[in-house]
Amino acid sequence: MMRIGIAGGGLMGRLMALWCGQQGWEVSVREAGPPDPANMTDRAAAFTSAGMLSPAAEMEAGGPRVYEMGLRSLALWPGIHRACGARFDLRLSGSLLISHPTDRSSADRILRHIQPSAEHAPQPLSHEELARMEPALKPRLCGWLLPHEGHLFPIEALAALRDSTPADWAFDCPVTRVAPGALESSRGLEQFDWVFDCRGLGGRGQDMPLRGVRGEIFTLRPASGSPPIGRPIRLLHPRWRVYLVPRPDGHLVVGATEIESEDRSAPSVQSCLELLSAAFSVVPSLAEARIVSSDINLRPALPDNLPVIQTQPGLTRINGLFRHGWLLAPALMEDAGRAMACSPA
Ligand SMILES: Cc1cc2nc3c(=O)[nH]c(=O)nc-3n(C[C@H](O)[C@H](O)[C@H](O)COP(=O)(O)OP(=O)(O)OC[C@H]3O[C@@H](n4cnc5c(N)ncnc54)[C@H](O)[C@@H]3O)c2cc1C
């Protein structure tokens, strides 16, 4: 039986562990952080993320490659969800792009970068259709539906991935050296048939020139009686690119900044004012919402902001998932498995 070592138990590491377990292989995961890293500033970026699965909407930032891989991943998520015993919230009920009527020309400019196949193209909505779909929105906004998009609840999904994968999980176990067929950690030097390096920013090195891109995010509890939000909503605005993502407990995530900085300190007043004002400008009932928590994290990004799989005999590195980890990880998981099969151990 193949013995697999995985460095990093964040999003990519957990998905790789699931996939290797499904091949019937013996899997060991070595993760620097604790099992449930609540509110730690250096936990996996995956814990902080909004969990949007938006291949078309992300074309603006990621281009056609992100779109193509995102579509493949979207098709894979229901199977992963089943493999995890449906123990996390996964909704494939579309997402909305909206704009203030006064910002329509800027929205049109952004929409020109979102050019998926005709089947996945943004569908313009009338004011009435938008109001029926999301009654919490301010009346008379411009709206477009992306019916093939989805979202999930990352914290639940991370726990479900771990609980559904029979592996030797070691937490609080930073890996100090990764080599083909070997991992070194507080457990000593361990030998494997194959190693996957999924350490996110922790995998930074000469041939992996990663940088961290700071993202700040707020979780709100809407006032009781205010209409719920049913799907992710992105505001197309010339200056403030805010999104709102519903959580199964009725909370709303408002995010996210994208700042070229590796500062891991608490969210700034400016980010708070800008994100929450922009959110309030489209959902007026948020005036009475309560701020439940805020979070920041660093997205692991390569110079072209695209992910990479590097394979050599005995070792695969997967990194650079940037702002698209949940969107792309299942396709990367499959591609990494294929690349491994084509490379001699
Ligand atoms: C604010 C914000 C919002 C986001 N929203 C979205 C979204 O809506 N949709 C989407 O698709 N993506 C989103 N993302 C991006 C997504 O979170 C990342 O792309 C994804 O988490 C990267 O996955 P990863 O496994 O490579 O890294 P991580 O999730 O960061 O995991 C890396 C793991 O490796 C561990 N590690 C590091 N060094 C070592 C070591 N030496 N030894 C052992 N373990 C180590 C870390 O502790 C961590 O657990 C968002 C990110 C942020 C910050």
Coordinates of C-alpha atoms in Angstrom, one line a residue, residues 58-178:
E58 CA -13.9 35.5 -10.5
M59 CA -13.0 35.8 -14.2
E60 CA -12.4 39.5 -13.6
A61 CA -9.5 38.6 -11.2
G62 CA -8.5 35.2 -12.5
G63 CA -9.2 35.1 -16.2
P64 CA -10.2 32.0 -18.3
R65 CA -8.0 29.5 -16.4
V66 CA -9.7 30.2 -13.1
Y67 CA -13.0 29.9 -14.8
E68 CA -12.2 26.6 -16.4
M69 CA -10.8 25.1 -13.2
G70 CA -13.6 26.6 -11.1
L71 CA -16.2 24.9 -13.3
R72 CA -14.5 21.6 -12.9
S73 CA -14.3 22.1 -9.1
L74 CA -18.0 23.1 -8.9
A75 CA -18.8 19.7 -10.5
L76 CA -16.6 17.9 -8.0
W77 CA -18.0 19.6 -4.8
P78 CA -21.2 17.6 -4.6
G79 CA -19.2 14.3 -4.5
I80 CA -16.8 15.7 -1.9
H81 CA -19.9 16.8 0.1
R82 CA -21.3 13.3 0.0
A83 CA -17.9 11.8 0.9
C84 CA -18.0 14.0 4.0
G85 CA -21.5 12.7 4.9
A86 CA -23.1 16.1 3.9
R87 CA -21.7 17.5 7.2
F88 CA -21.2 21.0 5.8
D89 CA -23.4 23.5 4.2
L90 CA -23.0 23.5 0.4
R91 CA -25.4 25.6 -1.7
L92 CA -25.4 25.7 -5.4
S93 CA -28.2 28.3 -5.8
G94 CA -26.3 30.9 -7.8
S95 CA -24.9 34.3 -6.9
L96 CA -25.8 37.9 -7.7
L97 CA -23.9 40.8 -9.1
I98 CA -25.4 44.2 -8.3
S99 CA -24.7 47.8 -8.8
H100 CA -26.1 51.2 -7.9
P101 CA -27.8 52.7 -11.0
T102 CA -25.3 55.7 -10.8
D103 CA -22.4 53.2 -11.1
R104 CA -23.8 51.4 -14.1
S105 CA -21.1 52.4 -16.5
S106 CA -18.4 51.1 -14.2
A107 CA -20.4 47.9 -13.6
D108 CA -20.6 47.5 -17.4
R109 CA -16.8 47.8 -17.6
I110 CA -16.4 45.1 -15.0
L111 CA -18.9 42.9 -16.7
R112 CA -16.9 43.1 -19.9
H113 CA -14.1 41.1 -18.0
I114 CA -16.7 38.4 -17.1
Q115 CA -17.1 36.5 -20.3
P116 CA -17.9 32.9 -19.6
S117 CA -19.7 30.6 -22.0
A118 CA -23.2 31.8 -23.0
E119 CA -24.6 29.2 -20.6
H120 CA -22.9 30.8 -17.6
A121 CA -23.1 34.5 -18.7
P122 CA -24.6 37.0 -16.2
Q123 CA -28.4 37.2 -16.7
P124 CA -29.7 40.7 -16.3
L125 CA -32.6 40.9 -13.8
S126 CA -35.5 43.4 -13.7
H127 CA -35.9 45.5 -10.5
E128 CA -39.0 43.3 -9.7
E129 CA -37.1 40.0 -10.3
L130 CA -34.2 41.2 -8.1
A131 CA -36.6 42.3 -5.3
R132 CA -38.3 38.9 -5.4
M133 CA -35.0 37.1 -5.2
E134 CA -33.4 39.1 -2.5
P135 CA -36.1 41.3 -0.7
A136 CA -33.4 42.7 1.7
L137 CA -31.7 44.6 -1.1
K138 CA -32.4 48.3 -1.5
P139 CA -35.0 48.8 -4.2
R140 CA -34.1 49.7 -7.8
L141 CA -30.5 48.4 -7.9
C142 CA -29.2 46.9 -11.1
G143 CA -28.8 43.1 -10.8
W144 CA -27.4 40.1 -12.7
L145 CA -27.8 36.4 -11.8
L146 CA -25.0 33.9 -12.1
P147 CA -27.2 30.8 -11.7
H148 CA -24.3 28.2 -11.8
E149 CA -22.4 29.5 -8.8
G150 CA -22.4 28.4 -5.2
H151 CA -21.0 28.8 -1.7
L152 CA -20.1 26.7 1.3
F153 CA -19.4 27.2 5.0
P154 CA -15.6 26.9 5.2
I155 CA -15.2 26.2 9.0
E156 CA -17.8 23.3 8.8
A157 CA -16.2 22.0 5.6
L158 CA -12.7 21.9 7.1
A159 CA -13.9 20.0 10.1
A160 CA -15.9 17.6 7.9
L161 CA -12.9 16.9 5.7
R162 CA -10.8 16.1 8.7
D163 CA -13.4 13.9 10.4
S164 CA -14.2 12.0 7.2
T165 CA -10.6 11.1 6.3
P166 CA -9.1 8.2 8.2
A167 CA -5.5 9.4 8.4
D168 CA -2.7 9.8 11.0
W169 CA -3.4 13.5 11.8
A170 CA -0.7 15.3 13.8
F171 CA -1.5 18.9 14.8
D172 CA 0.8 21.3 16.5
C173 CA 3.4 19.6 14.4
P174 CA 5.3 22.0 12.1
V175 CA 7.2 20.4 9.3
T176 CA 10.8 21.7 9.2
R177 CA 11.9 20.0 6.0
V178 CA 10.1 18.7 2.9

